[in-house]
Amino acid sequence: MSKSQNITWHDSEVTKTDRQARHAHKGAILWFTGLSGSGKSTLSVALEKALFERGIHTYRLDGDNVRHGLNNNLGFSPEDRQENIRRIAEVSKLMVDAGLITLTAFISPYRADRDRARQIVKDGEFIEIYTKASVEACEARDPKGLYQKARTGEIPEFTGISAPYEAPEHPEIVIDTEQTTIERSVQYIINYLEVHHYIPTTL
């Protein structure tokens, strides 16, 4: 329930359809979800670069980056995680309205939060991408040394160790990062976007 009162939505004379026509591609949210160390950020960085090089208007929102600014007042309790995802979903919706392919890389451990993010945009504008990897594989990578800290209790409520992760049940895309290279993963996602007419097909 919004606390703001006496507010009115102001429509623009430039519509989402106008912007998408100018960009020559659709806007959408590519929502990467998975355990810490599963490859969300690495894959989203590579995909953003590949899309940009093709002339696609795109922007990437990364979990750590957003917590430096917009969400720097939030911790990692279930309530704060929920608010973190709500804010990101709202920002992503604005970017879709601007006609961008928006990439988000967040653990987003709870299905209900991801479902709410999906529901705030129109059908077809939310593409859930599950970067699938076992806790053991993620812990072996541990690029930030977080699992080690979680095991010693230095980091409480750490997803996959002391806090739950609810894997997607029906994601649009599953990338098994234990089996697939970054290059093949990027191409797989691009192929999906082409086949479903989000972006033009290259000749």
PDB file of C-alpha atoms in Angstrom:
ATOM      1  CA  MET A   1       0.000   0.000   0.000  1.00  0.00           C
ATOM      2  CA  SER A   2       1.481   3.321  -1.077  1.00  0.00           C
ATOM      3  CA  LYS A   3       2.027   5.927   1.644  1.00  0.00           C
ATOM      4  CA  SER A   4       1.943   8.725  -0.913  1.00  0.00           C
ATOM      5  CA  GLN A   5      -1.302  10.660  -1.136  1.00  0.00           C
ATOM      6  CA  ASN A   6      -2.739  13.116  -3.654  1.00  0.00           C
ATOM      7  CA  ILE A   7      -0.594  11.902  -6.527  1.00  0.00           C
ATOM      8  CA  THR A   8      -1.550  11.486 -10.185  1.00  0.00           C
ATOM      9  CA  TRP A   9       0.103   9.424 -12.914  1.00  0.00           C
ATOM     10  CA  HIS A  10       1.148  11.636 -15.864  1.00  0.00           C
ATOM     11  CA  ASP A  11       1.319   9.923 -19.240  1.00  0.00           C
ATOM     12  CA  SER A  12       3.876  10.915 -21.840  1.00  0.00           C
ATOM     13  CA  GLU A  13       3.094  11.716 -25.439  1.00  0.00           C
ATOM     14  CA  VAL A  14       6.003   9.440 -26.360  1.00  0.00           C
ATOM     15  CA  THR A  15       4.861   5.869 -25.758  1.00  0.00           C
ATOM     16  CA  LYS A  16       6.720   2.640 -25.093  1.00  0.00           C
ATOM     17  CA  THR A  17       5.706   1.515 -28.577  1.00  0.00           C
ATOM     18  CA  ASP A  18       7.239   4.692 -30.027  1.00  0.00           C
ATOM     19  CA  ARG A  19      10.511   4.051 -28.224  1.00  0.00           C
ATOM     20  CA  GLN A  20      10.660   0.425 -29.266  1.00  0.00           C
ATOM     21  CA  ALA A  21      10.036   1.424 -32.870  1.00  0.00           C
ATOM     22  CA  ARG A  22      12.883   3.943 -32.674  1.00  0.00           C
ATOM     23  CA  HIS A  23      15.205   1.334 -31.147  1.00  0.00           C
ATOM     24  CA  ALA A  24      14.069  -1.380 -33.606  1.00  0.00           C
ATOM     25  CA  HIS A  25      13.724  -3.935 -30.808  1.00  0.00           C
ATOM     26  CA  LYS A  26      11.428  -4.684 -27.890  1.00  0.00           C
ATOM     27  CA  GLY A  27      12.060  -3.811 -24.274  1.00  0.00           C
ATOM     28  CA  ALA A  28      12.170  -6.589 -21.679  1.00  0.00           C
ATOM     29  CA  ILE A  29      13.631  -7.618 -18.333  1.00  0.00           C
ATOM     30  CA  LEU A  30      16.145 -10.457 -18.396  1.00  0.00           C
ATOM     31  CA  TRP A  31      16.031 -11.496 -14.753  1.00  0.00           C
ATOM     32  CA  PHE A  32      19.077 -13.583 -13.794  1.00  0.00           C
ATOM     33  CA  THR A  33      18.624 -15.547 -10.576  1.00  0.00           C
ATOM     34  CA  GLY A  34      20.856 -18.093  -8.873  1.00  0.00           C
ATOM     35  CA  LEU A  35      23.150 -18.712  -5.954  1.00  0.00           C
ATOM     36  CA  SER A  36      26.109 -16.484  -5.178  1.00  0.00           C
ATOM     37  CA  GLY A  37      28.885 -17.666  -7.476  1.00  0.00           C
ATOM     38  CA  SER A  38      26.527 -19.293  -9.970  1.00  0.00           C
ATOM     39  CA  GLY A  39      27.621 -16.942 -12.749  1.00  0.00           C
ATOM     40  CA  LYS A  40      24.823 -14.345 -12.827  1.00  0.00           C
ATOM     41  CA  SER A  41      27.044 -11.269 -12.948  1.00  0.00           C
ATOM     42  CA  THR A  42      29.666 -12.798 -15.250  1.00  0.00           C
ATOM     43  CA  LEU A  43      27.056 -13.922 -17.748  1.00  0.00           C
ATOM     44  CA  SER A  44      25.047 -10.701 -17.603  1.00  0.00           C
ATOM     45  CA  VAL A  45      28.202  -8.625 -18.217  1.00  0.00           C
ATOM     46  CA  ALA A  46      29.113 -10.714 -21.269  1.00  0.00           C
ATOM     47  CA  LEU A  47      25.545 -10.626 -22.589  1.00  0.00           C
ATOM     48  CA  GLU A  48      25.235  -6.872 -22.143  1.00  0.00           C
ATOM     49  CA  LYS A  49      28.417  -6.366 -24.154  1.00  0.00           C
ATOM     50  CA  ALA A  50      27.243  -8.709 -26.921  1.00  0.00           C
ATOM     51  CA  LEU A  51      23.869  -6.964 -27.170  1.00  0.00           C
ATOM     52  CA  PHE A  52      25.456  -3.504 -27.116  1.00  0.00           C
ATOM     53  CA  GLU A  53      27.806  -4.479 -29.946  1.00  0.00           C
ATOM     54  CA  ARG A  54      24.739  -5.417 -31.986  1.00  0.00           C
ATOM     55  CA  GLY A  55      23.232  -1.984 -31.467  1.00  0.00           C
ATOM     56  CA  ILE A  56      20.705  -3.074 -28.855  1.00  0.00           C
ATOM     57  CA  HIS A  57      19.782  -0.466 -26.262  1.00  0.00           C
ATOM     58  CA  THR A  58      20.513  -2.231 -22.984  1.00  0.00           C
ATOM     59  CA  TYR A  59      21.421  -1.636 -19.348  1.00  0.00           C
ATOM     60  CA  ARG A  60      22.541  -3.985 -16.588  1.00  0.00           C
ATOM     61  CA  LEU A  61      21.540  -3.755 -12.926  1.00  0.00           C
ATOM     62  CA  ASP A  62      23.841  -5.745 -10.634  1.00  0.00           C
ATOM     63  CA  GLY A  63      23.007  -6.731  -7.065  1.00  0.00           C
ATOM     64  CA  ASP A  64      26.177  -5.386  -5.442  1.00  0.00           C
ATOM     65  CA  ASN A  65      26.169  -2.204  -7.527  1.00  0.00           C
ATOM     66  CA  VAL A  66      22.594  -1.321  -6.603  1.00  0.00           C
ATOM     67  CA  ARG A  67      23.318  -1.840  -2.914  1.00  0.00           C
ATOM     68  CA  HIS A  68      26.014   0.838  -3.152  1.00  0.00           C
ATOM     69  CA  GLY A  69      23.375   3.475  -3.863  1.00  0.00           C
ATOM     70  CA  LEU A  70      19.646   2.960  -4.358  1.00  0.00           C
ATOM     71  CA  ASN A  71      19.400   0.139  -1.815  1.00  0.00           C
ATOM     72  CA  ASN A  72      22.255   0.990   0.538  1.00  0.00           C
ATOM     73  CA  ASN A  73      19.815   1.199   3.467  1.00  0.00           C
ATOM     74  CA  LEU A  74      18.808  -2.463   3.126  1.00  0.00           C
ATOM     75  CA  GLY A  75      20.323  -5.506   4.794  1.00  0.00           C
ATOM     76  CA  PHE A  76      19.784  -9.195   4.071  1.00  0.00           C
ATOM     77  CA  SER A  77      16.835 -10.079   6.280  1.00  0.00           C
ATOM     78  CA  PRO A  78      13.881 -11.631   4.432  1.00  0.00           C
ATOM     79  CA  GLU A  79      12.036  -8.309   4.668  1.00  0.00           C
ATOM     80  CA  ASP A  80      14.972  -6.329   3.295  1.00  0.00           C
ATOM     81  CA  ARG A  81      15.531  -8.855   0.515  1.00  0.00           C
ATOM     82  CA  GLN A  82      11.880  -8.466  -0.457  1.00  0.00           C
ATOM     83  CA  GLU A  83      12.151  -4.670  -0.549  1.00  0.00           C
ATOM     84  CA  ASN A  84      15.433  -4.915  -2.479  1.00  0.00           C
ATOM     85  CA  ILE A  85      13.736  -6.919  -5.221  1.00  0.00           C
ATOM     86  CA  ARG A  86      10.632  -4.702  -5.220  1.00  0.00           C
ATOM     87  CA  ARG A  87      12.702  -1.600  -5.866  1.00  0.00           C
ATOM     88  CA  ILE A  88      14.724  -3.289  -8.595  1.00  0.00           C
ATOM     89  CA  ALA A  89      11.560  -4.525 -10.271  1.00  0.00           C
ATOM     90  CA  GLU A  90      10.139  -0.990 -10.305  1.00  0.00           C
ATOM     91  CA  VAL A  91      13.363   0.462 -11.753  1.00  0.00           C
ATOM     92  CA  SER A  92      13.422  -2.310 -14.354  1.00  0.00           C
ATOM     93  CA  LYS A  93       9.826  -1.553 -15.310  1.00  0.00           C
ATOM     94  CA  LEU A  94      10.782   2.069 -16.015  1.00  0.00           C
ATOM     95  CA  MET A  95      13.661   0.882 -18.189  1.00  0.00           C
ATOM     96  CA  VAL A  96      11.361  -1.422 -20.140  1.00  0.00           C
ATOM     97  CA  ASP A  97       9.034   1.549 -20.661  1.00  0.00           C
ATOM     98  CA  ALA A  98      12.071   3.381 -22.053  1.00  0.00           C
ATOM     99  CA  GLY A  99      12.459   0.543 -24.562  1.00  0.00           C
ATOM    100  CA  LEU A 100      15.580  -1.030 -23.087  1.00  0.00           C
ATOM    101  CA  ILE A 101      16.581  -4.671 -22.761  1.00  0.00           C
ATOM    102  CA  THR A 102      17.274  -4.593 -19.015  1.00  0.00           C
ATOM    103  CA  LEU A 103      19.514  -7.214 -17.424  1.00  0.00           C
ATOM    104  CA  THR A 104      19.219  -7.775 -13.677  1.00  0.00           C
ATOM    105  CA  ALA A 105      21.651  -9.976 -11.754  1.00  0.00           C
ATOM    106  CA  PHE A 106      20.340 -10.643  -8.243  1.00  0.00           C
ATOM    107  CA  ILE A 107      20.225 -13.778  -6.128  1.00  0.00           C
ATOM    108  CA  SER A 108      16.524 -12.993  -5.533  1.00  0.00           C
ATOM    109  CA  PRO A 109      16.107 -16.195  -3.518  1.00  0.00           C
ATOM    110  CA  TYR A 110      12.335 -16.193  -3.044  1.00  0.00           C
ATOM    111  CA  ARG A 111       9.906 -17.270  -5.786  1.00  0.00           C
ATOM    112  CA  ALA A 112       7.183 -14.964  -4.491  1.00  0.00           C
ATOM    113  CA  ASP A 113       9.419 -11.915  -4.913  1.00  0.00           C
ATOM    114  CA  ARG A 114      10.362 -12.928  -8.456  1.00  0.00           C
ATOM    115  CA  ASP A 115       6.700 -13.578  -9.260  1.00  0.00           C
ATOM    116  CA  ARG A 116       5.786 -10.087  -8.064  1.00  0.00           C
ATOM    117  CA  ALA A 117       8.529  -8.640 -10.265  1.00  0.00           C
ATOM    118  CA  ARG A 118       7.063 -10.538 -13.219  1.00  0.00           C
ATOM    119  CA  GLN A 119       3.564  -9.294 -12.480  1.00  0.00           C
ATOM    120  CA  ILE A 120       4.378  -5.581 -12.616  1.00  0.00           C
ATOM    121  CA  VAL A 121       5.208  -5.724 -16.331  1.00  0.00           C
ATOM    122  CA  LYS A 122       3.148  -6.985 -19.246  1.00  0.00           C
ATOM    123  CA  ASP A 123       3.110 -10.596 -20.412  1.00  0.00           C
ATOM    124  CA  GLY A 124       6.269 -11.384 -22.330  1.00  0.00           C
ATOM    125  CA  GLU A 125       8.294  -8.560 -20.815  1.00  0.00           C
ATOM    126  CA  PHE A 126       9.849 -10.678 -18.041  1.00  0.00           C
ATOM    127  CA  ILE A 127      12.329 -13.414 -18.951  1.00  0.00           C
ATOM    128  CA  GLU A 128      13.548 -15.411 -15.967  1.00  0.00           C
ATOM    129  CA  ILE A 129      17.032 -16.857 -16.469  1.00  0.00           C
ATOM    130  CA  TYR A 130      18.139 -19.422 -13.917  1.00  0.00           C
ATOM    131  CA  THR A 131      21.912 -19.739 -13.637  1.00  0.00           C
ATOM    132  CA  LYS A 132      21.928 -23.266 -12.311  1.00  0.00           C
ATOM    133  CA  ALA A 133      24.869 -24.458 -10.231  1.00  0.00           C
ATOM    134  CA  SER A 134      25.170 -26.582  -7.112  1.00  0.00           C
ATOM    135  CA  VAL A 135      26.135 -25.101  -3.762  1.00  0.00           C
ATOM    136  CA  GLU A 136      29.307 -27.215  -3.965  1.00  0.00           C
ATOM    137  CA  ALA A 137      30.278 -25.727  -7.329  1.00  0.00           C
ATOM    138  CA  CYS A 138      29.516 -22.172  -6.202  1.00  0.00           C
ATOM    139  CA  GLU A 139      31.462 -22.678  -2.992  1.00  0.00           C
ATOM    140  CA  ALA A 140      34.432 -24.072  -4.927  1.00  0.00           C
ATOM    141  CA  ARG A 141      34.461 -20.941  -7.087  1.00  0.00           C
ATOM    142  CA  ASP A 142      33.691 -18.534  -4.217  1.00  0.00           C
ATOM    143  CA  PRO A 143      35.041 -15.495  -6.135  1.00  0.00           C
ATOM    144  CA  LYS A 144      34.313 -13.110  -3.249  1.00  0.00           C
ATOM    145  CA  GLY A 145      35.264 -15.439  -0.392  1.00  0.00           C
ATOM    146  CA  LEU A 146      31.700 -15.231   0.918  1.00  0.00           C
ATOM    147  CA  TYR A 147      31.026 -18.921   1.437  1.00  0.00           C
ATOM    148  CA  GLN A 148      34.060 -19.234   3.684  1.00  0.00           C
ATOM    149  CA  LYS A 149      32.807 -16.313   5.770  1.00  0.00           C
ATOM    150  CA  ALA A 150      29.322 -17.827   5.875  1.00  0.00           C
ATOM    151  CA  ARG A 151      30.678 -21.176   7.060  1.00  0.00           C
ATOM    152  CA  THR A 152      32.457 -19.486   9.968  1.00  0.00           C
ATOM    153  CA  GLY A 153      29.374 -17.470  10.875  1.00  0.00           C
ATOM    154  CA  GLU A 154      30.925 -14.164   9.848  1.00  0.00           C
ATOM    155  CA  ILE A 155      28.074 -13.622   7.370  1.00  0.00           C
ATOM    156  CA  PRO A 156      24.637 -14.513   8.780  1.00  0.00           C
ATOM    157  CA  GLU A 157      21.628 -15.310   6.590  1.00  0.00           C
ATOM    158  CA  PHE A 158      23.754 -16.326   3.613  1.00  0.00           C
ATOM    159  CA  THR A 159      21.769 -17.868   0.772  1.00  0.00           C
ATOM    160  CA  GLY A 160      22.483 -21.542   0.258  1.00  0.00           C
ATOM    161  CA  ILE A 161      24.173 -21.938   3.656  1.00  0.00           C
ATOM    162  CA  SER A 162      22.095 -20.350   6.397  1.00  0.00           C
ATOM    163  CA  ALA A 163      19.243 -18.912   4.309  1.00  0.00           C
ATOM    164  CA  PRO A 164      17.084 -20.636   1.678  1.00  0.00           C
ATOM    165  CA  TYR A 165      17.191 -20.396  -2.101  1.00  0.00           C
ATOM    166  CA  GLU A 166      14.003 -21.286  -3.960  1.00  0.00           C
ATOM    167  CA  ALA A 167      14.960 -22.326  -7.480  1.00  0.00           C
ATOM    168  CA  PRO A 168      12.632 -21.264 -10.300  1.00  0.00           C
ATOM    169  CA  GLU A 169      10.003 -23.833 -11.233  1.00  0.00           C
ATOM    170  CA  HIS A 170       9.242 -22.596 -14.752  1.00  0.00           C
ATOM    171  CA  PRO A 171      11.994 -20.215 -15.908  1.00  0.00           C
ATOM    172  CA  GLU A 172      12.082 -19.169 -19.536  1.00  0.00           C
ATOM    173  CA  ILE A 173      15.787 -20.055 -19.721  1.00  0.00           C
ATOM    174  CA  VAL A 174      18.028 -22.385 -17.704  1.00  0.00           C
ATOM    175  CA  ILE A 175      21.795 -22.039 -18.013  1.00  0.00           C
ATOM    176  CA  ASP A 176      23.768 -24.820 -16.340  1.00  0.00           C
ATOM    177  CA  THR A 177      26.949 -22.915 -15.594  1.00  0.00           C
ATOM    178  CA  GLU A 178      28.742 -26.078 -14.506  1.00  0.00           C
ATOM    179  CA  GLN A 179      28.354 -27.496 -18.013  1.00  0.00           C
ATOM    180  CA  THR A 180      28.171 -24.532 -20.406  1.00  0.00           C
ATOM    181  CA  THR A 181      30.747 -21.900 -21.313  1.00  0.00           C
ATOM    182  CA  ILE A 182      30.032 -18.185 -21.091  1.00  0.00           C
ATOM    183  CA  GLU A 183      30.271 -17.867 -24.874  1.00  0.00           C
ATOM    184  CA  ARG A 184      27.712 -20.609 -25.516  1.00  0.00           C
ATOM    185  CA  SER A 185      25.441 -19.268 -22.798  1.00  0.00           C
ATOM    186  CA  VAL A 186      25.456 -15.785 -24.326  1.00  0.00           C
ATOM    187  CA  GLN A 187      24.672 -17.195 -27.753  1.00  0.00           C
ATOM    188  CA  TYR A 188      21.859 -19.345 -26.349  1.00  0.00           C
ATOM    189  CA  ILE A 189      20.179 -16.312 -24.772  1.00  0.00           C
ATOM    190  CA  ILE A 190      20.640 -14.224 -27.922  1.00  0.00           C
ATOM    191  CA  ASN A 191      19.079 -17.015 -29.961  1.00  0.00           C
ATOM    192  CA  TYR A 192      16.106 -17.016 -27.573  1.00  0.00           C
ATOM    193  CA  LEU A 193      15.675 -13.263 -27.993  1.00  0.00           C
ATOM    194  CA  GLU A 194      15.805 -13.606 -31.780  1.00  0.00           C
ATOM    195  CA  VAL A 195      13.404 -16.552 -32.005  1.00  0.00           C
ATOM    196  CA  HIS A 196      10.871 -14.779 -29.767  1.00  0.00           C
ATOM    197  CA  HIS A 197      11.251 -11.519 -31.721  1.00  0.00           C
ATOM    198  CA  TYR A 198      12.680  -9.347 -28.984  1.00  0.00           C
ATOM    199  CA  ILE A 199      15.628  -8.379 -31.164  1.00  0.00           C
ATOM    200  CA  PRO A 200      16.224  -8.552 -34.925  1.00  0.00           C
ATOM    201  CA  THR A 201      17.827 -11.660 -36.364  1.00  0.00           C
ATOM    202  CA  THR A 202      21.253 -11.155 -37.864  1.00  0.00           C
ATOM    203  CA  LEU A 203      21.727 -12.244 -41.483  1.00  0.00           C
TER     204      LEU A 203
END
